[in-house]
């Protein structure tokens, strides 16, 4: 990377534009040049411009306070780079041409401006751009993008740029002056070794985290609760037994649920049959209640047949009345239209006469209107000229007022300038005592800085002494802590040895293999006893089931026999009822024939005292015969109904008997199947009992159905469980003791390692104690030397600083404050002198401006007088024209008069035309009214004839149907819709009766079919009590079974979790061992271990590069690391038999040469990836003698051979004299400086 040119404008003291072209003569052919000028001229501002253009940052602001600065109108942070804009200017920029590490040429530009480019406005955000000079293309759009593009092409960030291209002021010997801790920070900042501290802390943290994970996994494994095999086997056996019992209960509950459902269905069907019977009765009642409506419906239907005749008569009656009324109205309207037509004709004649008169008046006024229009035109032109004259007069008067004010203001400003010149001259005369300090300001500022350096060195030495003392105290405290920890842990080790010995004794008394064998035997016995108890319970259940099946068989046999008896009785009775029904129906048929229509016709043909054609009798008691026949027919019908009812009841009983027999047979079949299954269960139980009884130590009967007392079996199982629990407790005691011994052994090993590590730490503390003691001695000697230098410099500064208030106290304080006060005093002196010169020139300009203002005032007054005369002349001419115009039409406007005549003429014509149209319309209306009177008379005659015909037809229809007119009208009010609705309602009632009878028949069929399936043995009330009892037992069993299964599932899950945790512990232990090794090697909580190692390597490489440069500057000295500290430095003096000296013991010149060598070495290290071909050193070189100065310059010139161009910023005259090519920054007064390049 190489700097090609530097440009700028209005940056601090560099007013206006400037340019330094490093490719133009004489800078192009030199490897070393100087940037010279007095203090405050702006030398460092050139480097500021370089940094602004490339990085938008200033080296001098990196450590500045962010406190706001500025006036009331604008405040900026102290670190704001825009503060470099020169006071009193609106725009500024910095521009750099450079060659990037890619070989291409670029131009970077930084610029800032105030709003609207006005000095009084606020500063706007700075802007940046980057241009590729080969094709003039812009790189990046926003400032962030431009900064990234610049960094990529330069190859250095800002910190690297400051270390490899720009060695800024006051940072030249920072590395040499730093304490070891600060030097480590500088190495991190300058060479990017901070990553090693981060790696060290990361390794330590990772090792700690891996150990925490391993400990957490161990705790997790200890918390997992796993059942032993014996307890798991018992739970599995109990679970299997509970499952079998649950299945039996489920089957029984299913059977009981079916019986309950049968009873519920039967009750529902009975209720449905009853509801259907009630529905039939309700439908028949509704049908009987609707009989009057059916009669009314027939009458309405008959009346509606006369509706056309009645409606036609009523319509014609209404039409006749309406036509008569309309004819009367038409006669009245015809008379009114005749009167209106006569009036319209008279109005038309009057309007025609008025139109003729208006036209004649308009023609007579023509000549006067023309003269009035001519005068109006001339008056308008005169008013325009008058207005222009008045405007000119007003402008002339305004200009006169303005020039008068300007003249007064110019005279006042000139007077103020004379007063200001007098004040400035008085101030300079009163402050002549400050002139010597101002003229030798650089000398005294260097002395103040040197005094501050000596004071800082004294404070640093005192601080080092205090730190060394604190280190010694900390070492003593840490040693005491180590001793206390050793004593505590040795006591813990002794206690652990005793506990381990006791646990060894406990383990020796227990034999886990024998205990496991005994527990397995007891597990078998307990399982056998549990199965025997279960088998005995199943045998008791089978016995109870057998009794229940026998009871059902007996009950089913009785129901079957009873059904057979009922069937035989019903069949016998059915034969008798069938014969009776045949006889009754025959008698009913004869009675109905005697009462029939044919018999009635024959009886009506009988003649008194004549023989009957059927029986021949001459006596015919017709009334008695009719009465007798009616009673006889009712009797036969009642008898037939009774016999049919009995027949239906017998059919029902026969069906019920058949259904009952089928149910009884099915119950017997089911009982036989249950007895077969029960026999199989009995055989299974007996076989299982025999097998388990052989493994049981108790004497038991061979038949499990003979066992009546289960207490001995239960007692034996409890004893086995108690003995098994005792063995399990002893096994747990053994395992716990084994675990405790392993844990204590691990703890003892860890404590022993801790004691060994503290021994190593104690040795390191002793070494640190020796180093801290030596540091205290060195700090005391350095503090003495610094205090002596401080006293010498204070004596030399006493006289020149006497002009400042409280100078002695301020000298002992912050030197920057005193330097700022001196600079402020010098700046005030310079500004006052510059202001005086500027004000004298300003006064001369103000005097000329006052003379010009007086001349302008006289011209303005003359112009105002002429404008007033012209205004008066225009006003007089306008008054004459207005007087003549007032005699015509009383001065009214010509257009108004002309429009009035025209409007009157047009209005008269319009009124005549309107009257003509009104007369024509009235005549048309009169003819139309007469025609309407004639037409209405004809229509009324025709309607009267039709009405007579319709009334005759209506009367004929009423006579035909036998109803009066009121009945017809009532039926018409109800209408056809009512009749149709009533017909639908009557049909719905009939359908409802049929539907109710069909529903009753269907429900009867369903009830008979359900009863045919067979009624359960248990009643509904018994089932309501039994089913909840069985369901509760099943739910309890389910809950117990769920608990057993949950315990087994938990144990499975715990076993899997324990196995998974063991595998994770093994994997985590491998990871922990790996990271523990890395942490032991490089890890530290503060990152110090690996960081110091890396910084040591970096320092060794830096010293190698610095010694190469130092050998060229002065072969006498050699830099090396001090053995007493990690990053301490020492110097070998070869001229003094390789005497080792501390860097604090070097003189000013020696310190400068060593610092220069270190700075050049750091620049080489920082720019190792991108060779920086330009180097700027902002340092005065004032501490070197002539020989050392020559050596330093030779070393800098030698850098040209490596491809670098070196620029040195200095105001030291011997330095300037030795460098042939110079960029001079010369003060011009008023805070301005001029830049020029010279060749000596």
PDB file of N, CA and C in Angstrom, residues 101 181 210 220 248 256 494 608 628 646 650 653 674 677 688 695 739 878 901 936 957 960 1121 1179:
ATOM      1  N   UNK A 101      -3.126  -2.787  -2.244  1.00  0.00           N
ATOM      2  CA  UNK A 101      -2.256  -3.968  -2.306  1.00  0.00           C
ATOM      3  C   UNK A 101      -2.528  -4.795  -3.554  1.00  0.00           C
ATOM      4  N   UNK A 181       2.099  -5.378  32.462  1.00  0.00           N
ATOM      5  CA  UNK A 181       0.688  -5.635  32.170  1.00  0.00           C
ATOM      6  C   UNK A 181       0.209  -4.773  31.003  1.00  0.00           C
ATOM      7  N   UNK A 210     -17.459 -29.606  31.297  1.00  0.00           N
ATOM      8  CA  UNK A 210     -17.477 -31.058  31.098  1.00  0.00           C
ATOM      9  C   UNK A 210     -17.493 -31.783  32.438  1.00  0.00           C
ATOM     10  N   UNK A 220     -27.577 -38.212  38.503  1.00  0.00           N
ATOM     11  CA  UNK A 220     -28.764 -38.733  37.827  1.00  0.00           C
ATOM     12  C   UNK A 220     -28.850 -40.253  37.967  1.00  0.00           C
ATOM     13  N   UNK A 248     -62.930 -62.384  33.846  1.00  0.00           N
ATOM     14  CA  UNK A 248     -64.126 -63.077  34.318  1.00  0.00           C
ATOM     15  C   UNK A 248     -65.226 -62.083  34.688  1.00  0.00           C
ATOM     16  N   UNK A 256     -74.963 -59.559  32.444  1.00  0.00           N
ATOM     17  CA  UNK A 256     -75.938 -58.821  33.254  1.00  0.00           C
ATOM     18  C   UNK A 256     -76.446 -57.588  32.488  1.00  0.00           C
ATOM     19  N   UNK A 494      -7.053 -38.479  57.150  1.00  0.00           N
ATOM     20  CA  UNK A 494      -6.984 -39.425  58.265  1.00  0.00           C
ATOM     21  C   UNK A 494      -8.366 -40.004  58.575  1.00  0.00           C
ATOM     22  N   UNK A 608    -152.259 -53.355   3.239  1.00  0.00           N
ATOM     23  CA  UNK A 608    -153.072 -53.800   4.383  1.00  0.00           C
ATOM     24  C   UNK A 608    -154.146 -54.808   3.912  1.00  0.00           C
ATOM     25  N   UNK A 628    -137.885 -55.088  16.394  1.00  0.00           N
ATOM     26  CA  UNK A 628    -137.310 -56.392  16.744  1.00  0.00           C
ATOM     27  C   UNK A 628    -136.052 -56.651  15.943  1.00  0.00           C
ATOM     28  N   UNK A 646    -112.060 -63.076  22.006  1.00  0.00           N
ATOM     29  CA  UNK A 646    -111.521 -64.272  22.689  1.00  0.00           C
ATOM     30  C   UNK A 646    -110.555 -65.007  21.766  1.00  0.00           C
ATOM     31  N   UNK A 650    -106.629 -65.852  22.554  1.00  0.00           N
ATOM     32  CA  UNK A 650    -106.057 -67.202  22.502  1.00  0.00           C
ATOM     33  C   UNK A 650    -104.819 -67.223  21.598  1.00  0.00           C
ATOM     34  N   UNK A 653    -102.030 -65.771  23.634  1.00  0.00           N
ATOM     35  CA  UNK A 653    -101.542 -66.707  24.652  1.00  0.00           C
ATOM     36  C   UNK A 653    -100.748 -67.837  24.020  1.00  0.00           C
ATOM     37  N   UNK A 674     -72.631 -74.340  30.023  1.00  0.00           N
ATOM     38  CA  UNK A 674     -71.893 -73.818  31.185  1.00  0.00           C
ATOM     39  C   UNK A 674     -71.340 -74.952  32.041  1.00  0.00           C
ATOM     40  N   UNK A 677     -68.165 -76.256  30.325  1.00  0.00           N
ATOM     41  CA  UNK A 677     -67.021 -75.359  30.556  1.00  0.00           C
ATOM     42  C   UNK A 677     -66.555 -75.428  31.996  1.00  0.00           C
ATOM     43  N   UNK A 688     -53.414 -77.629  38.290  1.00  0.00           N
ATOM     44  CA  UNK A 688     -52.506 -76.589  38.778  1.00  0.00           C
ATOM     45  C   UNK A 688     -52.271 -76.746  40.273  1.00  0.00           C
ATOM     46  N   UNK A 695     -44.592 -78.346  45.264  1.00  0.00           N
ATOM     47  CA  UNK A 695     -43.480 -77.454  45.583  1.00  0.00           C
ATOM     48  C   UNK A 695     -43.648 -76.759  46.911  1.00  0.00           C
ATOM     49  N   UNK A 739     -20.496 -49.122  47.747  1.00  0.00           N
ATOM     50  CA  UNK A 739     -20.543 -47.811  47.104  1.00  0.00           C
ATOM     51  C   UNK A 739     -19.856 -46.747  47.966  1.00  0.00           C
ATOM     52  N   UNK A 878     -57.776  63.000 -15.802  1.00  0.00           N
ATOM     53  CA  UNK A 878     -58.823  62.032 -15.505  1.00  0.00           C
ATOM     54  C   UNK A 878     -60.065  62.704 -14.944  1.00  0.00           C
ATOM     55  N   UNK A 901     -81.670  48.309 -22.235  1.00  0.00           N
ATOM     56  CA  UNK A 901     -82.571  48.393 -23.397  1.00  0.00           C
ATOM     57  C   UNK A 901     -82.772  47.036 -24.045  1.00  0.00           C
ATOM     58  N   UNK A 936    -118.397  10.259 -22.677  1.00  0.00           N
ATOM     59  CA  UNK A 936    -118.908   9.750 -21.402  1.00  0.00           C
ATOM     60  C   UNK A 936    -120.408   9.492 -21.491  1.00  0.00           C
ATOM     61  N   UNK A 957    -129.647 -17.377 -10.718  1.00  0.00           N
ATOM     62  CA  UNK A 957    -128.703 -18.303 -10.079  1.00  0.00           C
ATOM     63  C   UNK A 957    -129.024 -18.488  -8.617  1.00  0.00           C
ATOM     64  N   UNK A 960    -131.722 -20.871  -8.281  1.00  0.00           N
ATOM     65  CA  UNK A 960    -131.292 -22.234  -8.626  1.00  0.00           C
ATOM     66  C   UNK A 960    -130.651 -22.945  -7.435  1.00  0.00           C
ATOM     67  N   UNK A1121      14.483  -9.994  26.688  1.00  0.00           N
ATOM     68  CA  UNK A1121      13.490 -10.157  27.763  1.00  0.00           C
ATOM     69  C   UNK A1121      14.193 -10.319  29.098  1.00  0.00           C
ATOM     70  N   UNK A1179       6.994  12.637  15.478  1.00  0.00           N
ATOM     71  CA  UNK A1179       7.809  12.708  16.695  1.00  0.00           C
ATOM     72  C   UNK A1179       8.886  13.759  16.485  1.00  0.00           C
TER      73      UNK A1179
END
